[in-house]
Short mmCIF file of C-alpha atoms and ligand atoms in Angstrom, two decimals:
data_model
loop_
_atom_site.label_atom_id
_atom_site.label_comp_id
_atom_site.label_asym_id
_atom_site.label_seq_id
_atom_site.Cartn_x
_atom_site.Cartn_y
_atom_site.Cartn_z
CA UNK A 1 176.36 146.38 -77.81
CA UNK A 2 179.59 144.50 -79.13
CA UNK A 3 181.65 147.87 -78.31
CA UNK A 4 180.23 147.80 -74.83
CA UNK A 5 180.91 144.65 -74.66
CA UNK A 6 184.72 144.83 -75.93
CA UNK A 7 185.12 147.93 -73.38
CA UNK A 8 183.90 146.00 -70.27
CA UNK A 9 186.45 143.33 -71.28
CA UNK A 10 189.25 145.96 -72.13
CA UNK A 11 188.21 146.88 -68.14
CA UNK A 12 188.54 143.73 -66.86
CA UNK A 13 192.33 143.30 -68.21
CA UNK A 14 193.46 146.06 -66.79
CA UNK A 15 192.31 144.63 -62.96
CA UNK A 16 193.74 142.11 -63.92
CA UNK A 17 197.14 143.21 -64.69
CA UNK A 18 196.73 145.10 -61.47
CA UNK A 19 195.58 142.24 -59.22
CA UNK A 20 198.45 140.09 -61.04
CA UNK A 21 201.15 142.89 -59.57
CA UNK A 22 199.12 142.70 -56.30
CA UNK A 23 199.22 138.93 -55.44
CA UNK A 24 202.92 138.42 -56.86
CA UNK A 25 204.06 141.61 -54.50
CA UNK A 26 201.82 140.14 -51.33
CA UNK A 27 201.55 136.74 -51.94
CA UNK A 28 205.00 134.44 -51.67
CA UNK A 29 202.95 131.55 -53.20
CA UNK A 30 201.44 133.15 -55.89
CA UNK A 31 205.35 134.64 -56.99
CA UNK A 32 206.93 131.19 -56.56
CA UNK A 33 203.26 129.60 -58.83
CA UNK A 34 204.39 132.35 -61.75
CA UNK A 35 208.06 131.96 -61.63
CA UNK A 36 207.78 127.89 -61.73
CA UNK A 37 205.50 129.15 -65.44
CA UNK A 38 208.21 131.15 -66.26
CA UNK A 39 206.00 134.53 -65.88
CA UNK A 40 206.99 137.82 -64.34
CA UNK A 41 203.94 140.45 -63.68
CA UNK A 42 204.52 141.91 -66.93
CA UNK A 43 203.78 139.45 -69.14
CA UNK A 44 200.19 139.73 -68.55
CA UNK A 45 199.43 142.79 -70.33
CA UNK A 46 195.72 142.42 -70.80
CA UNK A 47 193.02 139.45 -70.90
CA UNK A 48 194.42 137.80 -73.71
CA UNK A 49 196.92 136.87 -71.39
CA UNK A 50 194.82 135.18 -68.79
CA UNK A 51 195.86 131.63 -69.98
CA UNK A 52 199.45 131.96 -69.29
CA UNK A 53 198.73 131.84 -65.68
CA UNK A 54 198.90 128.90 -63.34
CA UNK A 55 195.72 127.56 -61.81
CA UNK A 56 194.68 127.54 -58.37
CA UNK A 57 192.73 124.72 -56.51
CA UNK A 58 191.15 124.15 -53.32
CA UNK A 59 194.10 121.68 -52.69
CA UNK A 60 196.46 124.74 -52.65
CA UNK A 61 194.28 126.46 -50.31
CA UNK A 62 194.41 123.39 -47.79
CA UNK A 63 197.98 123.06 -48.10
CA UNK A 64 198.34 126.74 -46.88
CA UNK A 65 195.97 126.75 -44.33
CA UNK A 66 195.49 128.52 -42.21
CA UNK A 67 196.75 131.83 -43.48
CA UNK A 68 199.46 131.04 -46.09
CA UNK A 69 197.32 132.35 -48.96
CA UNK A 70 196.61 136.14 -47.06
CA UNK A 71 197.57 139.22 -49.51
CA UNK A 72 197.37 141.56 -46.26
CA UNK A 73 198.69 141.52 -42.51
CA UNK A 74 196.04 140.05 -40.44
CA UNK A 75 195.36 143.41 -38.42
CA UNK A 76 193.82 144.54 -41.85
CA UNK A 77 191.41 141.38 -41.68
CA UNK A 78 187.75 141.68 -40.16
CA UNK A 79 186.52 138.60 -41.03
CA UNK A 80 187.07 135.10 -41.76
CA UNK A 81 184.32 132.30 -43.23
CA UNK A 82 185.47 129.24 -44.26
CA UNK A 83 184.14 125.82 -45.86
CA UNK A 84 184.22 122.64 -45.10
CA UNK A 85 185.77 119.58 -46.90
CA UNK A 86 185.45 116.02 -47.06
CA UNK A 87 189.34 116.07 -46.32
CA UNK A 88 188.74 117.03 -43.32
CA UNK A 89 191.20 120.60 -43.80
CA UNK A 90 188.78 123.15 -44.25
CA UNK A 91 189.49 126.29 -46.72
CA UNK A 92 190.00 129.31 -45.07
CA UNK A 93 188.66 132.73 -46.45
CA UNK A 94 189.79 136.45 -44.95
CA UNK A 95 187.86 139.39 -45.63
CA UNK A 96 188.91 143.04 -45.07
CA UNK A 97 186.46 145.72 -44.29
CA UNK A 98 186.38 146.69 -47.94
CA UNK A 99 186.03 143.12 -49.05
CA UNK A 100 182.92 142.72 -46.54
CA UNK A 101 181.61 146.00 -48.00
CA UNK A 102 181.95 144.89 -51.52
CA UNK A 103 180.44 141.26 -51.04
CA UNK A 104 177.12 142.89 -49.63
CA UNK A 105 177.22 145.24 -52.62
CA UNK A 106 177.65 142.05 -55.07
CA UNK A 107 174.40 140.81 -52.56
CA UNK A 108 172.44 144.29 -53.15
CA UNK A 109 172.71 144.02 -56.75
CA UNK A 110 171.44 140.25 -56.82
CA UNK A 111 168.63 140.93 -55.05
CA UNK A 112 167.96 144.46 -57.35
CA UNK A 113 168.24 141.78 -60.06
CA UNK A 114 165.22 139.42 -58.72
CA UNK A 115 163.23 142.49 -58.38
CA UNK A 116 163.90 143.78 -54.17
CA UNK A 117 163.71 146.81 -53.12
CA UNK A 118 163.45 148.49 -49.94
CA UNK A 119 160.33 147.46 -49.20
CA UNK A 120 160.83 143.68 -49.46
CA UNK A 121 160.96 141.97 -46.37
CA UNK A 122 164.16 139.64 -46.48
CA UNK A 123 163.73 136.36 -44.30
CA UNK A 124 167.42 134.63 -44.37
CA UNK A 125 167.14 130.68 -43.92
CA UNK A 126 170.87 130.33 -45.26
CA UNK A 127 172.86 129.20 -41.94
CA UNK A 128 175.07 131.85 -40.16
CA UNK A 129 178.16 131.45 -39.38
CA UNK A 130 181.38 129.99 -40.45
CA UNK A 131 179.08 128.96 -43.67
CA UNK A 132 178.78 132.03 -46.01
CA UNK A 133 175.23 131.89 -46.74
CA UNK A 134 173.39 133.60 -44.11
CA UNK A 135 175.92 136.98 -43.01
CA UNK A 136 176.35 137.11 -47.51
CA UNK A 137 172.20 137.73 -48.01
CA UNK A 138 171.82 139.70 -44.91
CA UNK A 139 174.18 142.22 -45.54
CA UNK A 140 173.23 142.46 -49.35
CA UNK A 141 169.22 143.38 -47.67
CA UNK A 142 170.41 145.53 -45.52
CA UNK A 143 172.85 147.26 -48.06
CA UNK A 144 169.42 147.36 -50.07
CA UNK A 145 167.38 148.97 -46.94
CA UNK A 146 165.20 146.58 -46.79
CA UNK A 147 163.72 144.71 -43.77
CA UNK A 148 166.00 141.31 -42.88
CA UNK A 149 164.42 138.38 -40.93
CA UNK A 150 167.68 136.50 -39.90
CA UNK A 151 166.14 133.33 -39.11
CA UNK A 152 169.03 131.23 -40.02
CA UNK A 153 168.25 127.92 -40.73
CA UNK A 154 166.35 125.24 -38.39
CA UNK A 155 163.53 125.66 -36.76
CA UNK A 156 160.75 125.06 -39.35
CA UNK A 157 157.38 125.63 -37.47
CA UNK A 158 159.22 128.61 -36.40
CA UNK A 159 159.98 129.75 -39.80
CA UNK A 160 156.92 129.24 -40.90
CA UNK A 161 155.42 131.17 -38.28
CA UNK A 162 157.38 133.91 -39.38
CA UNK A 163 157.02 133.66 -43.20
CA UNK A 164 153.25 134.14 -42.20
CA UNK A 165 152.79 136.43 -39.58
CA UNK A 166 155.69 138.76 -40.72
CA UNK A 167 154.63 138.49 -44.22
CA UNK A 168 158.04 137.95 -45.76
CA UNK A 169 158.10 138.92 -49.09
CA UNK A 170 161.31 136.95 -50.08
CA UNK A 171 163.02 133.41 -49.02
CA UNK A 172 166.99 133.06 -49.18
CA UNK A 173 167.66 129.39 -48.52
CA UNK A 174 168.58 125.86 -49.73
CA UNK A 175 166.42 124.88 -52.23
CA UNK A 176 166.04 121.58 -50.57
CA UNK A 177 165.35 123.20 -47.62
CA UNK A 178 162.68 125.22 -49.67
CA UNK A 179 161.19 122.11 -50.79
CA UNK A 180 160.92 121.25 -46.62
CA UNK A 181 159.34 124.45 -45.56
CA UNK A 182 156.37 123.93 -48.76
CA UNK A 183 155.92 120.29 -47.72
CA UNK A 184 155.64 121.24 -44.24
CA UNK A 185 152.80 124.10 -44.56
CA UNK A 186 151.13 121.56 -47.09
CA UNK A 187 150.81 119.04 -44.20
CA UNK A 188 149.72 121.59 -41.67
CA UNK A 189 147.06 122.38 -44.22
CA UNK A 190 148.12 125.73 -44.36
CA UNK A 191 147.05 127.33 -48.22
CA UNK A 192 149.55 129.23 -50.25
CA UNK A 193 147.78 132.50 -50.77
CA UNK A 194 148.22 132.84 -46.39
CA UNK A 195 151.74 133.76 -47.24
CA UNK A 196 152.80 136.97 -48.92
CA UNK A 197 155.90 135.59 -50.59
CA UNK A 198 156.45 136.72 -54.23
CA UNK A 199 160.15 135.05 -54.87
CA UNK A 200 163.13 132.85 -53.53
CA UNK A 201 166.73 133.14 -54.23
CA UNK A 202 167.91 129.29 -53.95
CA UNK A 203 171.29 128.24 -53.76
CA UNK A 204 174.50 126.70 -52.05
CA UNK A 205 173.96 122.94 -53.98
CA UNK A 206 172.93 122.11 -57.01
CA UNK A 207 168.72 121.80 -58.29
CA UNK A 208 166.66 120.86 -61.08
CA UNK A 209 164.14 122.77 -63.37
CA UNK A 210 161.42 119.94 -62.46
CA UNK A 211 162.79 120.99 -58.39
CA UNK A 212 162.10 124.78 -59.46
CA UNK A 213 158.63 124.14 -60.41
CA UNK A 214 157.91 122.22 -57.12
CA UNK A 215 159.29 124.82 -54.78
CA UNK A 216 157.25 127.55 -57.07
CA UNK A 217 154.23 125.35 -56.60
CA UNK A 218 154.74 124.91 -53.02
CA UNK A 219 155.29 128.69 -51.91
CA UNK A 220 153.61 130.19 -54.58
CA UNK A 221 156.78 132.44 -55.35
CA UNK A 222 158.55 133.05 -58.35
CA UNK A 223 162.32 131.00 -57.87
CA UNK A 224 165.45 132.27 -58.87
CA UNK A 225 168.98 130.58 -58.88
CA UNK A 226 172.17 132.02 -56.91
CA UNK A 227 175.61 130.76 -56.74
CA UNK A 228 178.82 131.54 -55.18
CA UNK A 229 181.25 129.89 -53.22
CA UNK A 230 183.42 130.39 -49.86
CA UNK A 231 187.05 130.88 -51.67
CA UNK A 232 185.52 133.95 -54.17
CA UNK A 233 183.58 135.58 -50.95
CA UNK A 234 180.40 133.53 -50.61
CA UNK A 235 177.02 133.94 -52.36
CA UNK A 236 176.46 136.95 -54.55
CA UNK A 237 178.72 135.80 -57.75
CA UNK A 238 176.18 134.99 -59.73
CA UNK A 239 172.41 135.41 -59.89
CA UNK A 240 169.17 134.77 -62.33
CA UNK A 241 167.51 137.38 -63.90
CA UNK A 242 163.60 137.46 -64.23
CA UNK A 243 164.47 135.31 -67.48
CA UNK A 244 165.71 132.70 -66.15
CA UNK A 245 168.39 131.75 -69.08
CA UNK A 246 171.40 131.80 -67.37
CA UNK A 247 173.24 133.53 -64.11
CA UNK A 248 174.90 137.00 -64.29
CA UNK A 249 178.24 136.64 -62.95
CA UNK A 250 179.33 140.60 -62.20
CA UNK A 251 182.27 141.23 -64.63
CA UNK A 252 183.45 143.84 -62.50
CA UNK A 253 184.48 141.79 -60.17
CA UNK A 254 185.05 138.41 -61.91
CA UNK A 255 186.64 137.13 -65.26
CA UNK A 256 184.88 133.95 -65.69
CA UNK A 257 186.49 131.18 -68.06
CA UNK A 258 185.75 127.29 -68.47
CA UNK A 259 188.40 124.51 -69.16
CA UNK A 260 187.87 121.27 -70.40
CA UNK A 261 188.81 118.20 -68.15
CA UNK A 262 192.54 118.42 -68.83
CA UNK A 263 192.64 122.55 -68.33
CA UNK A 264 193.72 122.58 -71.86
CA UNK A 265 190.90 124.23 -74.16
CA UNK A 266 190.00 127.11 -72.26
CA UNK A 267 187.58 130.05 -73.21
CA UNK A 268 186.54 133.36 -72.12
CA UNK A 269 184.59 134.46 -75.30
CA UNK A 270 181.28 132.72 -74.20
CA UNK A 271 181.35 129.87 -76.28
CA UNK A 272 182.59 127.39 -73.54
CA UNK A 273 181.41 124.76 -71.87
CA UNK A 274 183.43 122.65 -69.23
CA UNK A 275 184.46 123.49 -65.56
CA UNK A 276 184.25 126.97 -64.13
CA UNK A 277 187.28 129.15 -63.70
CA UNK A 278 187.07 132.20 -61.51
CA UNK A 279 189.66 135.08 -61.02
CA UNK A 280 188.41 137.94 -58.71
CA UNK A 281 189.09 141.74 -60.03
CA UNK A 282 189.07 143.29 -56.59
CA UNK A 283 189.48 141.37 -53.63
CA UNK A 284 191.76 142.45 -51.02
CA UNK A 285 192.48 140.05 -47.99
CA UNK A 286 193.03 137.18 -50.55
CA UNK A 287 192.29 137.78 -54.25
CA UNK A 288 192.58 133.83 -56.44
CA UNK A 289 193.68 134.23 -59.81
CA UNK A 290 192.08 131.21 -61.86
CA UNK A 291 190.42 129.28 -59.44
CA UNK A 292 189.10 126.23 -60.54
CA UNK A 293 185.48 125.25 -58.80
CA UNK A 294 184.86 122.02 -59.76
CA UNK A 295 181.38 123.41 -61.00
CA UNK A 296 180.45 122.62 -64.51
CA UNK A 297 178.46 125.34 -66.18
CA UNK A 298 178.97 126.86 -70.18
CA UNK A 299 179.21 131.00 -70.18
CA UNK A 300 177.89 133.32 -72.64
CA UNK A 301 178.10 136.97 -73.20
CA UNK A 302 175.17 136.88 -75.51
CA UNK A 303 172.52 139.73 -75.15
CA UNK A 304 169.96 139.00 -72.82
CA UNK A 305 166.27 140.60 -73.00
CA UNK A 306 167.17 141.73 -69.13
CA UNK A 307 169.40 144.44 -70.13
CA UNK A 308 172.53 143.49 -68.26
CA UNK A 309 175.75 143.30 -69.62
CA UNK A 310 177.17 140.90 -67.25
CA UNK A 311 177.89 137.48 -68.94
CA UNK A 312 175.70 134.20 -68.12
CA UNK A 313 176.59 131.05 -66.73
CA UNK A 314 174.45 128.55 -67.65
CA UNK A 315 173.01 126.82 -63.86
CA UNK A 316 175.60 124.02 -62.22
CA UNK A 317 174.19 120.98 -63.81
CA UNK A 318 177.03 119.29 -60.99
CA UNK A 319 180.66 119.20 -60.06
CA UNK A 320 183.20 117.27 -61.84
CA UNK A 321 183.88 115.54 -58.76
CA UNK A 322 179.87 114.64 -58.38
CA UNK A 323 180.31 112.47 -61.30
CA UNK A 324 179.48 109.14 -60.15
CA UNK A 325 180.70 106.11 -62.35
CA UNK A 326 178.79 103.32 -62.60
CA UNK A 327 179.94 99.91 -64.28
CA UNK A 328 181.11 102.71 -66.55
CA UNK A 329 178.51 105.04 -67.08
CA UNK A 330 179.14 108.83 -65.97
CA UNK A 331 176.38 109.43 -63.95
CA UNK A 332 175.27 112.94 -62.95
CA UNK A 333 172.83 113.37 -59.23
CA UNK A 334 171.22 115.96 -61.15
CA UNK A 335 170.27 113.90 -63.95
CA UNK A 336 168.16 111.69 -61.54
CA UNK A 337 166.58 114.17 -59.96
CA UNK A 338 165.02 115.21 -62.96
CA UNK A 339 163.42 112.30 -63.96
CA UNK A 340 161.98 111.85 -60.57
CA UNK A 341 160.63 115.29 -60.30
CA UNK A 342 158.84 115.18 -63.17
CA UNK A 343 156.58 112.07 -62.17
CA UNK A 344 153.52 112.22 -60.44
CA UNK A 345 153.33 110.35 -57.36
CA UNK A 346 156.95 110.72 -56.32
CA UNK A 347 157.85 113.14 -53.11
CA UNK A 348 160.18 116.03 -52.77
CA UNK A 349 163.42 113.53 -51.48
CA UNK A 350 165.35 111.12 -52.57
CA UNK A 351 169.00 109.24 -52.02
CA UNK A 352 171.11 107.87 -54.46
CA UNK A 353 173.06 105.16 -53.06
CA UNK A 354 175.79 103.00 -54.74
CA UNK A 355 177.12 99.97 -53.63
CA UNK A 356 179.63 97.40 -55.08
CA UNK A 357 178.50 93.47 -54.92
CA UNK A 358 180.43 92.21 -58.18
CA UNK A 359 180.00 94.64 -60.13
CA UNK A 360 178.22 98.46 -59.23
CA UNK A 361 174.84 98.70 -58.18
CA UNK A 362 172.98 102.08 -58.23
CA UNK A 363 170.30 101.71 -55.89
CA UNK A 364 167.95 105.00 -55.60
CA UNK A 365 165.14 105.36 -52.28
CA UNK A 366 162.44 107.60 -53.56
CA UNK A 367 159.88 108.63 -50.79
CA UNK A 368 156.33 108.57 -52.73
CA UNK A 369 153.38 111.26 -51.90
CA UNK A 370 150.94 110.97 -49.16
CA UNK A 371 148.34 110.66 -51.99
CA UNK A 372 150.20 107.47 -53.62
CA UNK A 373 151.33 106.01 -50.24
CA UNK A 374 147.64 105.45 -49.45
CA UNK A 375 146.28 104.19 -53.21
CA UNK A 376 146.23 100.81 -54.29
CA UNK A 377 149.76 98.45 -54.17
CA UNK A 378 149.15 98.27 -58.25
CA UNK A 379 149.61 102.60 -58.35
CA UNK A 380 153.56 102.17 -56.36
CA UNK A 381 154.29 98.97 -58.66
CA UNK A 382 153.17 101.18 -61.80
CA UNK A 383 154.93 104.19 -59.98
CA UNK A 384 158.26 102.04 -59.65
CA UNK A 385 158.51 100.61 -63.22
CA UNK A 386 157.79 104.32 -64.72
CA UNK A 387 160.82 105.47 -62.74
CA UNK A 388 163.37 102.33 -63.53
CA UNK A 389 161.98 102.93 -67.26
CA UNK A 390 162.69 106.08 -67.66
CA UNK A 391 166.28 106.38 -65.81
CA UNK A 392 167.05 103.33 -68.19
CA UNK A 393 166.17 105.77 -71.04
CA UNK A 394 168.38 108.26 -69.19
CA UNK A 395 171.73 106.47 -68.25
CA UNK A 396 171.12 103.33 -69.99
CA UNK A 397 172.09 101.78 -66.81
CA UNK A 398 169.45 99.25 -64.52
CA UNK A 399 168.75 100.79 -61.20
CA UNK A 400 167.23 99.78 -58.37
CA UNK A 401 164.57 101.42 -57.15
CA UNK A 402 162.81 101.67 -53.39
CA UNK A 403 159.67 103.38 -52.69
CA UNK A 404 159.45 104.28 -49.39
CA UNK A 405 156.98 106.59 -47.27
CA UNK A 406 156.87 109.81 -46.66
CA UNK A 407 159.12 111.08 -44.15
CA UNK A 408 161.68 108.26 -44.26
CA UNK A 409 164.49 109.85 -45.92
CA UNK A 410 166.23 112.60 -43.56
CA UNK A 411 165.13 116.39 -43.86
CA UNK A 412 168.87 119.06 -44.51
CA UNK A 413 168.44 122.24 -42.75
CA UNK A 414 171.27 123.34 -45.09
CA UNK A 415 172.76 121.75 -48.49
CA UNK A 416 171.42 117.79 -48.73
CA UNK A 417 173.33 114.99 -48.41
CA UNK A 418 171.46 113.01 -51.63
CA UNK A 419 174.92 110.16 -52.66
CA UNK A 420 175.71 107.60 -50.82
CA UNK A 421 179.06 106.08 -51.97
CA UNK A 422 179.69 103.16 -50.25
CA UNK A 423 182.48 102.06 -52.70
CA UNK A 424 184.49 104.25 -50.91
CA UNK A 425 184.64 102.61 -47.79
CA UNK A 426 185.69 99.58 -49.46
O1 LIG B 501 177.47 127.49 -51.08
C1 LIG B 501 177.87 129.89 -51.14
C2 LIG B 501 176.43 130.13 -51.37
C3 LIG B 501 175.60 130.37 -50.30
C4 LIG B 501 175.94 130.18 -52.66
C5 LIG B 501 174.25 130.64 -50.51
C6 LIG B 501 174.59 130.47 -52.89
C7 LIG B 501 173.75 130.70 -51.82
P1 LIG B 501 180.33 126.90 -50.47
O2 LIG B 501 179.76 126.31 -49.22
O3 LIG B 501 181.77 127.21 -50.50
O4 LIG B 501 179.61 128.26 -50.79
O5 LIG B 501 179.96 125.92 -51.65
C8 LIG B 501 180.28 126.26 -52.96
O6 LIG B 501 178.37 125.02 -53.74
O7 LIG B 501 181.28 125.28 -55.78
C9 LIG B 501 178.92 124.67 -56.00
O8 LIG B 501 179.39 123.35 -56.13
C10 LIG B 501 177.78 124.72 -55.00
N1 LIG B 501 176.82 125.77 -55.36
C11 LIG B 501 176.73 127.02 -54.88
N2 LIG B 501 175.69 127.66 -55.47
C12 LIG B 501 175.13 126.80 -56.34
C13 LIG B 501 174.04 126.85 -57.26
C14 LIG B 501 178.27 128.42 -50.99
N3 LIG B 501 173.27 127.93 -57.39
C15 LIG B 501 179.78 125.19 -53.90
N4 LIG B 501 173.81 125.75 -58.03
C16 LIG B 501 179.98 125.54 -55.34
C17 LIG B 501 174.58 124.66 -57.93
C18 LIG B 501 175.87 125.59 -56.27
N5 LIG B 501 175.58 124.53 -57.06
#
C-alpha cells in the first residue's frame, strides 16, 4: 500500500516537472511569477519541490482576463466556461478538445465511484451554460453510456414530472435545490417510494451532514458530495465514495496541498488541514500551478475501505472568505446550519443576516415546518429559545432569531444565497 502510494506520488512529480516546463514556455505570466521567486524550470525536480513555487489566485486570473492566462493559441480552444464574482470581473476558463475529453472522463469516474453504470438514468439539474455544472455531469453520463435527462435547473413541477415518469435513477444538483425538489413532492403529497431514485451527487456550495440526512429523507436516495470549481475545469475534482469519509480528489490529475492562513505551513503528506491548494497534472488550454480556492478542507492519503488510492479531502466545511466576524467571533454559515438542521420543527431554509447598530448583530430568519407553523404559539416560543440556546453553545455569541412561515425565505434554482452582510454597504 505505502509503495503504491510512494509510486503514485513519484508519478505525480514528474507531471509536474513537465507542466512546470509547459506553463513557463506558454505562459508569459507564469515565467515572469517564477523568475520574480528566483526559479528557472529546473529547479523543480520532483514534488518535494512543489513549495518553491509561487501561488496563483483568482485575483491573478481577473487581472488577465480575458485571455492573458491561455497556454495555447485560441484556434486550439473549443470551449470556454467561466464564473462569476462578486467583483464584478468574472474568471475566465478555456478548454481544448482534450481538456473537454478529460473533464467528462474525471465525470465518468465520479459517477463509477457513487455506483452508475450504464443503466442509470442521469437527470442533470446543475444549470447549463457559462456555469460548469450542468455540460461537466452530462458529459461524464454520457462518457459512462448511460441515459442523461438534461433538465437544467428551474422548472420544478417539471422536474418532478420527470424524476417520476422517467424514473431517474440519479439527481445531479444543488443540494439546496435538492432540499426544494423533496419539499415540493412532500407538499404535492406525492410519497417517496413513486420515485425510482437510488442516489444524488450534490454540489457547487457548501452543506451539512444534518442537510444530507434531510435531502436522503426527502428523496429517499442515498447522497453523495462532489466538488470542483470553474478555474480547475468544473465539477468532477473530487467525489464521495459509498463511505462517505472524505472526497477522492484524482491524483492523476491533481496534486492537492493545504496552507495555513499566511501560505506558510504547507502539506502534501495528508496530515494538513487549512485552505485548499490545487495544481492540475494535465490540463492543456490553461493548466494553474498552486491555485489557492479559498475552500477549507484537511487531506489524507490514509487507506480507505473503498479501495481507491486517490487521497481524501475532508468536505468544505466553508471558504476562508465565508468567515463572518462577529463582535469578534469567527463565525462559519455552515456551523449554523447544523444546529438548525438538527431540530425538529425547523424547515429546510434559512438566512443569516448581519447588521451593524453599535456593535454587530447576527440576526438569523428560520422558516419553521408546516406541522409547527400550525401548533400552539407556546411550540415556536419553545422552538425559538432551543435554537438561540444552542447557537449560544455553538459561537458563544447572542443571536437573534425569527421564525417565519413556510415559504417566506426565497427558493435558489442554483447555489443559495444564505448571508446577508449588510456591514458592507456601510
Ligand atoms: O461550483 C463546480 C461544481 C459544479 C462543483 C457542480 C460541484 C458540482 P464554481 O462555480 O467555480 O464551480 O464554484 C466553486 O464552489 O471553490 C467551493 O467554494 C464551492 N463548492 C464546489 N463544490 C462544493 C462542495 C462549481 N461539494 C466553488 N462543497 C468552490 C462545498 C463547494 N463547496
Amino acid at each position: 500500500m505505502q509503495k503504491k502510494i510512494e509510486e503514485i506520488r513519484k508519478s505525480q512529480g514528474k507531471l509536474l516537472v513537465k507542466n512546470v516546463k509547459y506553463s513557463w514556455d506558454n505562459i508569459p505570466y507564469y515565467k515572469q511569477k517564477m523568475k520574480e521567486a528566483g526559479l528557472k524550470p529546473e529547479d523543480i525536480k520532483g514534488l518535494e519541490d512543489i513549495h518553491k513555487l509561487p501561488f496563483l489566485s483568482k485575483a491573478d486570473l481577473r487581472y488577465h482576463y480575458p485571455y492573458g492566462l491561455i497556454a495555447t493559441p485560441l484556434d486550439n480552444v473549443v470551449r470556454f466556461h467561466s464564473s462569476s464574482g462578486t467583483t464584478g470581473i468574472p474568471t475566465v476558463v478555456p478548454y481544448t478538445k482534450r481538456d473537454i475529453e478529460l473533464w467528462a472522463e474525471l465525470n465518468k469516474r465520479c459517477l463509477e465511484t457513487v455506483g452508475a453504470t450504464h443503466k442509470d438514468i442521469v437527470q442533470v439539474s446543475y444549470g447549463y451554460g457559462l456555469f460548469t455544472g450542468g455540460l461537466g455531469l452530462h458529459y461524464g453520463a454520457e462518457r459512462l453510456g448511460a441515459a442523461v435527462i438534461p433538465t437544467s435547473s428551474g422548472n420544478t413541477m417539471r422536474q418532478i414530472k420527470i424524476l417520476k415518469d422517467m424514473k431517474t435513477t440519479t439527481l445531479a444538483c444543488t443540494p439546496s435545490y435538492a432540499l426544494m425538489l423533496s419539499e415540493v413532492i412532500k407538499s404535492n403529497e406525492m410519497k417517496v417510494d413513486e420515485l425510482s431514485l437510488k442516489r444524488g451527487v450534490f454540489g457547487a456550495e457548501p452543506w451539512s451532514e444534518n442537510m444530507r440526512k434531510r435531502i436522503e429523507k426527502g428523496l429517499g436516495l442515498e447522497a453523495f458530495d462532489i466538488y470542483g470549481l470553474t478555474e480547475l475545469c468544473g465539477p468532477g475534482v473530487g467525489i464521495e465514495c459509498s463511505e462517505h469519509n472524505g472526497l477522492h480528489t484524482w491524483s492523476d490529475h491533481f496534486i492537492v496541498e493545504t496552507i495555513d492562513k499566511d501560505g506558510n505551513k504547507t502539506d502534501v503528506d495528508g496530515e494538513g488541514k487549512g485552505e485548499l491548494v490545487f495544481t492540475t497534472l494535465q490540463r492543456e488550454a490553461m493548466p494553474v500551478l498552486r491555485y489557492r480556492t479559498k475552500d477549507l478542507s484537511w487531506i489524507t492519503w490514509e487507506e480507505c475501505a473503498c479501495g481507491l488510492l486517490h487521497p481524501r479531502i475532508g468536505r468544505i466545511t466553508g471558504r476562508s472568505d465565508d468567515m463572518l466576524i462577529v463582535r469578534g467571533v469567527n463565525v462559519f454559515p455552515s456551523q449554523i446550519e447544523e444546529v438548525l438542521m438538527e431540530l425538529k420543527g425547523v424547515g429546510d431554509h434559512y438566512q443569516i443576516i448581519v447588521d451593524r447598530d453599535i456593535l454587530d448583530k447576527l440576526m438569523i430568519k428560520v422558516e419553521v415546518t408546516n406541522e409547527i407553523f400550525s401548533d400552539s404559539i407556546s411550540e415556536l416560543i419553545s422552538l425559538e429559545k432551543e435554537i438561540k440556546k444552542r447557537l449560544f453553545e455553538m459561537l458563544s455569541l447572542s443571536v437573534d432569531v425569527e421564525l417565519v412561515e413556510p415559504g417566506q425565505i426565497p427558493r435558489p434554482e442554483g447555489k443559495a444565497k444564505r448571508v446577508i452582510d449588510l456591514r458592507k454597504d456601510m
